Every structure is written in C-alpha cells, then in structure tokens.
Short mmCIF file of C-alpha atoms in Angstrom, two decimals:
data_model
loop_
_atom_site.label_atom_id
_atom_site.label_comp_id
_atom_site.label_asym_id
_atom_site.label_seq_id
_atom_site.Cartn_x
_atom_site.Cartn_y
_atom_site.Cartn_z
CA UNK A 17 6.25 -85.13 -21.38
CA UNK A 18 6.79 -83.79 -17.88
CA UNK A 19 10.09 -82.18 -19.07
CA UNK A 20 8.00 -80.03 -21.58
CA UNK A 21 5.61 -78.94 -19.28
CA UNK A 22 8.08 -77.49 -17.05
CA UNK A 23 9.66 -76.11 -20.15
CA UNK A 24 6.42 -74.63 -20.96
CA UNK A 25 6.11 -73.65 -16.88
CA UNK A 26 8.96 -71.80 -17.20
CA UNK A 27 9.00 -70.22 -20.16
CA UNK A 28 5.79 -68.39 -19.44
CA UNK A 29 6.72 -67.86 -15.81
CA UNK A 30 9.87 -65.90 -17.17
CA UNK A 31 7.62 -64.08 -20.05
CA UNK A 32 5.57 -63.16 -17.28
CA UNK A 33 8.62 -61.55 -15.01
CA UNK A 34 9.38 -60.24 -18.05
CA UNK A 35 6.28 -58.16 -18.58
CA UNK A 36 5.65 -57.59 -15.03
CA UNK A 37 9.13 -55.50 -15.27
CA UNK A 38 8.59 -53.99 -18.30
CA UNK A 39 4.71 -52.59 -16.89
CA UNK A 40 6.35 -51.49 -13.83
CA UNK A 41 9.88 -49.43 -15.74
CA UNK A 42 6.98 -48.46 -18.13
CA UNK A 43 5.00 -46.90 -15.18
CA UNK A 44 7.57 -45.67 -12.97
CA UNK A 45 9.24 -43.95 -16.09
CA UNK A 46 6.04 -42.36 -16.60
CA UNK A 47 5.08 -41.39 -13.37
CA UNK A 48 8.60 -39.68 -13.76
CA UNK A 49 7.60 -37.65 -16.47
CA UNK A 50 4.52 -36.64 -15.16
CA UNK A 51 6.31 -35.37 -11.50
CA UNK A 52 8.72 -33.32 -14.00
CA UNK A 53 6.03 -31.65 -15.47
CA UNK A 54 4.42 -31.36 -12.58
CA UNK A 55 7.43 -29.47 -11.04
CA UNK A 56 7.84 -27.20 -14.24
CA UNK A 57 4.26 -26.48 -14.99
CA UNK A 58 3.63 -25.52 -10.99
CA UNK A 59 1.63 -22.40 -10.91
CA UNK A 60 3.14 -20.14 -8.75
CA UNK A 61 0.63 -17.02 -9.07
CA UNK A 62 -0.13 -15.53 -6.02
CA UNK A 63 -2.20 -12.15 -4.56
CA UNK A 64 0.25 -9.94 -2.50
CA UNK A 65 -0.96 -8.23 0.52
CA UNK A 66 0.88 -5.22 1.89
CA UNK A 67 0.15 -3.17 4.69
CA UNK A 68 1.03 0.71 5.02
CA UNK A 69 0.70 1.95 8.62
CA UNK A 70 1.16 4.82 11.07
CA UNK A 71 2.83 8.23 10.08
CA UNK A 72 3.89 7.89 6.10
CA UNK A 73 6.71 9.41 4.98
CA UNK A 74 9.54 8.88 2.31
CA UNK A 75 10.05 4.64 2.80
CA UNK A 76 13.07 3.68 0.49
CA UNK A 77 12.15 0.29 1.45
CA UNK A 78 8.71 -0.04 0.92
CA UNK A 79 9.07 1.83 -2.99
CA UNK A 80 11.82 -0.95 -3.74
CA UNK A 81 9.31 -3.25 -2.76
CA UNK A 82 6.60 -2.20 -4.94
CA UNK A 83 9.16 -1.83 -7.78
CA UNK A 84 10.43 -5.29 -7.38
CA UNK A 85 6.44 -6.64 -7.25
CA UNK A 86 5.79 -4.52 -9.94
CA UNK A 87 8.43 -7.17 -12.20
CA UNK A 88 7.23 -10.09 -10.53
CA UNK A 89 5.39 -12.34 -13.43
CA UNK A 90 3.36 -14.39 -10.86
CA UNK A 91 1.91 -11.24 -9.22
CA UNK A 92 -1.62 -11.45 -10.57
CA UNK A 93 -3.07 -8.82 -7.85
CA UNK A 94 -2.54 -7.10 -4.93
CA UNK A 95 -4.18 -6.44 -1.42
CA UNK A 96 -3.57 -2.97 0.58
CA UNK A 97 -4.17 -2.91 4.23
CA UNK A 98 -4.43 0.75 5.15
CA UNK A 99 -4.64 2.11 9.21
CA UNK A 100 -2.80 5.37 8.97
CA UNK A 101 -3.93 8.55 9.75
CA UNK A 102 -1.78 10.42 7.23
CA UNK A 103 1.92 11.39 7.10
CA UNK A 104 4.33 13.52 4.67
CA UNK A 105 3.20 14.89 1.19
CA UNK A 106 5.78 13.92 -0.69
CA UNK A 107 5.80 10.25 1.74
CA UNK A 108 1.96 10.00 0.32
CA UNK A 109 2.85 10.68 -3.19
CA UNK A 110 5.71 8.40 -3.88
CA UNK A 111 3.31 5.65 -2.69
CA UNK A 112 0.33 6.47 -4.66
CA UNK A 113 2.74 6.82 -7.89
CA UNK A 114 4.32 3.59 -7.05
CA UNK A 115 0.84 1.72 -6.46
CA UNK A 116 -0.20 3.76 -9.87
CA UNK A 117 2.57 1.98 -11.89
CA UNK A 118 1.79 -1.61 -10.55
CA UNK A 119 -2.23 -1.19 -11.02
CA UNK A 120 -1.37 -0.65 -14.71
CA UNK A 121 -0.39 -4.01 -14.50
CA UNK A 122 -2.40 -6.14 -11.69
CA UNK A 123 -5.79 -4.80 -10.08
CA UNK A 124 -5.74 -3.11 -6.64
CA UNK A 125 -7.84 -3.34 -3.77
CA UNK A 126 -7.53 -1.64 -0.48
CA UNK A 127 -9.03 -2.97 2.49
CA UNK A 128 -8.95 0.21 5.46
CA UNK A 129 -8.63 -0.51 8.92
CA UNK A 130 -9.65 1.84 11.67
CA UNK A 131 -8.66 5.03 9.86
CA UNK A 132 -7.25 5.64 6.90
CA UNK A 133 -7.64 9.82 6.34
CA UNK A 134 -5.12 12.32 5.00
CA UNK A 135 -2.41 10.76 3.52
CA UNK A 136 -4.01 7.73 4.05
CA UNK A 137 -6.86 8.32 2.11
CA UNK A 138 -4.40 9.92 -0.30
CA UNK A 139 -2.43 6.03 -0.88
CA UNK A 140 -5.84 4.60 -1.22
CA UNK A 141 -6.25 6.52 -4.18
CA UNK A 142 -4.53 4.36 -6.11
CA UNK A 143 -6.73 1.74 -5.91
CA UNK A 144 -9.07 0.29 -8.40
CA UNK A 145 -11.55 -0.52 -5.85
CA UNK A 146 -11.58 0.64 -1.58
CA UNK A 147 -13.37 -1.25 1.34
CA UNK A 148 -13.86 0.16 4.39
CA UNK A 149 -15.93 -0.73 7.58
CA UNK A 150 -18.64 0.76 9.02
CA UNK A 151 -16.49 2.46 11.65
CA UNK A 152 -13.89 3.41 9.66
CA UNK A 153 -12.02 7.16 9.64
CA UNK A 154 -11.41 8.72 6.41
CA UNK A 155 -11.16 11.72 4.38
CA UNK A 156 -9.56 14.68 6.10
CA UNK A 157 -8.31 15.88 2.60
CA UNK A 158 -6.40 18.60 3.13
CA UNK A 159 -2.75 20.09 4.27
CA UNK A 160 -1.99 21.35 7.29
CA UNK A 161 1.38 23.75 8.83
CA UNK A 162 1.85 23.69 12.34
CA UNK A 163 4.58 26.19 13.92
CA UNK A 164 5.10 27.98 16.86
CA UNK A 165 5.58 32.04 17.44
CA UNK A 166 8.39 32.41 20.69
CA UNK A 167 8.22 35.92 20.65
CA UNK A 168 5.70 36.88 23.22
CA UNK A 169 6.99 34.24 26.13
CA UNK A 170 11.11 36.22 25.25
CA UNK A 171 9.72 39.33 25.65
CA UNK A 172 8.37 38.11 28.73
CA UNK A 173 11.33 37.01 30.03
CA UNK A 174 13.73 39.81 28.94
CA UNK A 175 15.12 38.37 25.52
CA UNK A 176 14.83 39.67 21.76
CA UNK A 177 15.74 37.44 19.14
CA UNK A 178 17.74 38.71 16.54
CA UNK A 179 17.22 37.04 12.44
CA UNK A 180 19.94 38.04 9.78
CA UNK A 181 18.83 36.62 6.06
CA UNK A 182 19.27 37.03 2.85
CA UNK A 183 15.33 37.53 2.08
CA UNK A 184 12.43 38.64 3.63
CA UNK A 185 10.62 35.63 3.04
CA UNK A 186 13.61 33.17 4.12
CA UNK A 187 12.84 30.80 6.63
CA UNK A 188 9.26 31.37 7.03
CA UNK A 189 7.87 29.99 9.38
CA UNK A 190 10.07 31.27 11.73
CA UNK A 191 9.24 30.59 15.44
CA UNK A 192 11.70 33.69 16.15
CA UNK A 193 10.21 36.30 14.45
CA UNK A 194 6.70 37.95 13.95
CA UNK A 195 4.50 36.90 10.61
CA UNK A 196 3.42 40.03 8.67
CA UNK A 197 0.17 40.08 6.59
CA UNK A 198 2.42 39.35 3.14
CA UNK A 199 4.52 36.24 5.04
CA UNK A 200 0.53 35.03 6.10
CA UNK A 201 -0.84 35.00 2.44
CA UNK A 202 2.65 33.49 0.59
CA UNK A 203 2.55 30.96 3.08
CA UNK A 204 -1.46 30.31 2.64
CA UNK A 205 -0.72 30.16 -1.03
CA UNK A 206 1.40 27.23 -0.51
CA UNK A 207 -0.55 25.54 1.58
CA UNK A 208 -3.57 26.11 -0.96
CA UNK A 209 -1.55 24.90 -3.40
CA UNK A 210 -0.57 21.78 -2.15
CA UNK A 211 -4.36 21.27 -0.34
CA UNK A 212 -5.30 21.33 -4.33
CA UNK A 213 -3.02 18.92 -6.04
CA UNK A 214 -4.53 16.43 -3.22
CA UNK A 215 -7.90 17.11 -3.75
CA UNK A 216 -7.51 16.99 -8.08
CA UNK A 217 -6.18 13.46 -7.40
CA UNK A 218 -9.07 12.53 -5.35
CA UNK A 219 -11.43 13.99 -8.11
CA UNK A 220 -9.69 12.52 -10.90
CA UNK A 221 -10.06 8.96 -8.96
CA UNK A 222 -13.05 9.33 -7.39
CA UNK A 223 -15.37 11.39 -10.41
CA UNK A 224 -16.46 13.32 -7.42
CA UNK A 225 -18.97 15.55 -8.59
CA UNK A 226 -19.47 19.12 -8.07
CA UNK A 227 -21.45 18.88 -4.61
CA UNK A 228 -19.68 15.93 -3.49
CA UNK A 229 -16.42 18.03 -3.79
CA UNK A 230 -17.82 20.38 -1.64
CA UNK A 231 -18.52 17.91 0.86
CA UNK A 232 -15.45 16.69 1.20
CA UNK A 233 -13.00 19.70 0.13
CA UNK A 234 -13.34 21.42 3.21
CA UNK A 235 -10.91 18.71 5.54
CA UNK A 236 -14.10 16.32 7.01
CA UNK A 237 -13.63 13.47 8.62
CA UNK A 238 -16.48 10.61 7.54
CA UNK A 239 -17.02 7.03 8.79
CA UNK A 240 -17.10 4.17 6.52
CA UNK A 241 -20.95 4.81 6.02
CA UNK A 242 -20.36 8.51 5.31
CA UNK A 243 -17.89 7.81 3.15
CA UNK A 244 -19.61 5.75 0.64
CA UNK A 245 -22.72 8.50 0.17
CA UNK A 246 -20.02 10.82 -0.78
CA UNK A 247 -17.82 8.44 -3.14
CA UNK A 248 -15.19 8.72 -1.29
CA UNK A 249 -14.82 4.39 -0.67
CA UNK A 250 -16.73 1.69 -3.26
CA UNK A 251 -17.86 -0.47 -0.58
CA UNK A 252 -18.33 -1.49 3.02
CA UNK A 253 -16.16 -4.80 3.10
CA UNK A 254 -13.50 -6.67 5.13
CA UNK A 255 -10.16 -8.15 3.85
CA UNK A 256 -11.91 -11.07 2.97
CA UNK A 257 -14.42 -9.41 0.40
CA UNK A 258 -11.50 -7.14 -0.72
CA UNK A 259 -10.06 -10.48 -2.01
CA UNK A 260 -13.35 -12.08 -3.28
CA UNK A 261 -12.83 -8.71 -5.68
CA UNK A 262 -9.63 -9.03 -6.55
CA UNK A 263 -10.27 -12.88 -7.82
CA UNK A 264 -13.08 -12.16 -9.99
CA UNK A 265 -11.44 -9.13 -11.39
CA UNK A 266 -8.42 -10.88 -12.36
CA UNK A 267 -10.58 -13.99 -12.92
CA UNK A 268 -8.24 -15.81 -10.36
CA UNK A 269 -8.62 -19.18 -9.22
CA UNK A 270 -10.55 -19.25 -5.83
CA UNK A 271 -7.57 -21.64 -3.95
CA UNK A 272 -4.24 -18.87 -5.38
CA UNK A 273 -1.90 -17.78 -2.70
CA UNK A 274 -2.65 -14.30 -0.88
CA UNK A 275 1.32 -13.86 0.60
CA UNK A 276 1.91 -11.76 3.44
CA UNK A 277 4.71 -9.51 1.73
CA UNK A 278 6.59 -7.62 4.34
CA UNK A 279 9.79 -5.38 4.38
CA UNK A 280 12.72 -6.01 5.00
CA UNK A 281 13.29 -6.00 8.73
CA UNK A 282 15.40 -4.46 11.15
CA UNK A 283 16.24 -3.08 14.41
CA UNK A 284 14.34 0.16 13.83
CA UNK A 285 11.66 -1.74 12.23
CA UNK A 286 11.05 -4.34 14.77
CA UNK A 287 11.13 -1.88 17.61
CA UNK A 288 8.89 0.72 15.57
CA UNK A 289 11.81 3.06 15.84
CA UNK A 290 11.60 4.29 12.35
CA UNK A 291 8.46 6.33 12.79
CA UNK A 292 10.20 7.74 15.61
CA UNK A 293 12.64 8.84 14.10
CA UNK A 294 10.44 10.27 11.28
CA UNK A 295 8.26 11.91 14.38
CA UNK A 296 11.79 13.73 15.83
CA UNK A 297 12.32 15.06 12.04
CA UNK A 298 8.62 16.43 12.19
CA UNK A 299 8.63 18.16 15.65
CA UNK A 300 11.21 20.39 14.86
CA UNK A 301 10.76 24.05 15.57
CA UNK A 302 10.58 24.45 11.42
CA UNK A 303 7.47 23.67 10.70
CA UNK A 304 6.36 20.44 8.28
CA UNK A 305 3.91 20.10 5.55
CA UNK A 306 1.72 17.13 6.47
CA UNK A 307 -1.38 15.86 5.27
#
C-alpha cells in the first residue's frame, strides 16, 4: 500500500513538473512573439523641427534635407523655426519651393522667433499655418539694390576711371561709372519686377485683400500684433502651440516624437563661417539683389 502511494506521489509530482514546464515554454514562447511584434509594429512617426536662420541664401544642404524628409514615410509633420531677417532671392525661393513640395504631403507650421521679415517672411510662406509673438519683426516685403558710385571721391583725388563694354547697359550697377536716367529706370524695372513676384506669393498665400495689400506692399515692418490685423501671421503662439496645431491637424498622437533635425555639420557650420562667407560674396562692389 505504501509503495502505491508513492507511486501515486510521484506520478503526479512529475505530471505536475510536467505542466509547470509546459505553462512556462508556453509563456515564454509567447511573450516571444509578442516582443517580435512589438519590435516590427513600433511606430516610428515623428514631427520634424527645422530651423532656418540668419542671412538665407542658396543652402545645398538644407534643400537635400528637405528632399530626403520629403521621402521619409514616418514624417507625419513638420515644425519651422524662423529668426532671419531675410537673405538672397533666389536663397528664399528654393526654400519656399522645397517647403511647398513637402506641405503637399505633411502639414506645416512655422513658429517665428525675434524677426522673421524679407526673405524670412518670404520661407514662411510656405506654411499652412504661422505663429509669431507679440514682439516679433516681420514683413518688410520688398527687394532692395545697394551699390556704391566712386566717381566723385576719384575726381577728387585726380583719377578717371575708364569702362570698355560691349553694351551700354553691361555691368550696371557700376560703382565706376555715372547712372543715366535710362540705366535708373531698367534697373528700377528689375527691381519692380522681382519686388512683385514676392508680393503675388504673399497674396496668393495670404488672400490678402485689396487694402491689406496696400498695407503691406509698400516694405513695412509690423510686430507680431500688427501682423495678425493685416493677415500677414494666423496666430500669436510659441513653439509649443505651433505643435499643439500640427497634432490636431494631422490628428497625431499627443506623446509622437518632435526630432530636432539638423544639417549636416562642419567646420564652417560650427564656427558660423558659412554666412560669412555668403556675407564676403554680398559686399562686393557689384551690387546684390536681396530681400
């Protein structure tokens, strides 16, 4: 009899073992799968914020980083710090073309800093929607040519320049020669010109309306408070409710990523020698077109 019952003892004991191994290779096998599809189903969505600063001008670098965002799958919106106070035409409209192409795809924001006017405001464009604070510095749509006019100070000192070209209007501005009444309006034309392509993309973004164009059209500057009577920004707002935006616009969870996405750097990056080098360019006696 006592031989059975420690059959009996360890039969069950053994079943027992038996299931207690089973449950637990049952469980870990599971918890397996579930880390697995944990790791595959990981949402990596994320808001990118970028931040365009200083003097702009034609940035290889920063257009192959909005075309390579622009691919990017998880990208579900992105942030634009702006604090610039304008730059380059051309530098202006490569970025507002870029940031054109990628809003067709994610929404926009752009949060402004202390001022954000010229080409700055021109960037900002692109945006679906533009905070600003109170204090902010914007508009100052516009061109501008700056040159210089030598003659006076060589005639003072005994020296005449002398200009061969192949046309009258070669070269103009010239610092070395005198501007005629003709050379004055051809080069006001230009300027005119280019003063209107910036101020249709600001009415074709803004739905300015015919005395808020006039407000603005002449070059003003306006604060952040100005700037919203004359539809210039959407809202008074800090990064923070620039963000808020972007989430319920792209119905984004509240807790998503906003990544700091910066360019590649460099020596002439981290020293800020690039815009120097962009600032030698501009000083030249030939005058620039700048915005």
């Amino acid at each position: 009899m006592q031989k059975t019952n420690e059959f009996l003892l360890n039969f069950f004991s053994e079943k027992k073992k038996n299931f207690l191994r089973g449950f637990f290779a049952f469980f870990s096998f599971f918890l397996v799968i579930l880390l697995i599809q944990s790791f595959f189903n990981k949402d990596d969505s994320y808001i990118a914020k970028l931040s365009i600063e200083n003097i702009i001008h034609t940035d290889n670098d920063l257009s192959n980083l909005l075309d390579n965002l622009n691919e990017d799958k998880n990208l579900k919106a992105v942030l634009i710090d702006v604090n610039s106070p304008g730059g380059t035409i051309v530098g202006s409209q490569t970025i507002y073309n870029k940031l054109k192409r990628l809003g067709e795809n994610v929404p926009i924001a752009v949060s402004m800093k202390e001022v954000a006017a010229s080409g700055g405001y021109l960037v900002s464009l692109a945006a679906d929607r533009i905070f600003c604070y109170k204090g902010t510095v914007t508009g100052s749509i516009g061109v501008i040519l700056q040159t210089m006019n030598f003659n006076t100070f060589l005639e003072k000192i005994g020296l005449e320049p002398l200009v061969v070209k192949s046309g009258n209007m070669k070269s103009v501005p010239n610092p070395l020669e005198r501007l005629n009444e003709e050379k004055k309006e051809k080069i006001a034309g230009l300027v005119d010109n280019m003063a209107k392509q910036f101020l249709d993309l600001v009415v074709e973004n803004r739905n300015l309306n015919d005395k808020e164009i006039d407000l603005v059209s002449d070059g003003s500057v306006f604060t952040g408070v100005q700037a919203v009577k004359v539809n210039l920004v959407d809202e008074i707002g800090d990064e923070e409710d620039a963000i808020s935006w972007l989430k319920k616009k792209a119905n984004l969870d509240d807790k998503i990523e906003v990544l700091d996405i910066k360019k590649p750097s460099g020596l002439l990056n981290d020293f800020n020698l690039n815009d120097a080098h962009i600032l030698k360019k501009l000083s030249g006696f030939l005058a620039i077109w700048l915005i």
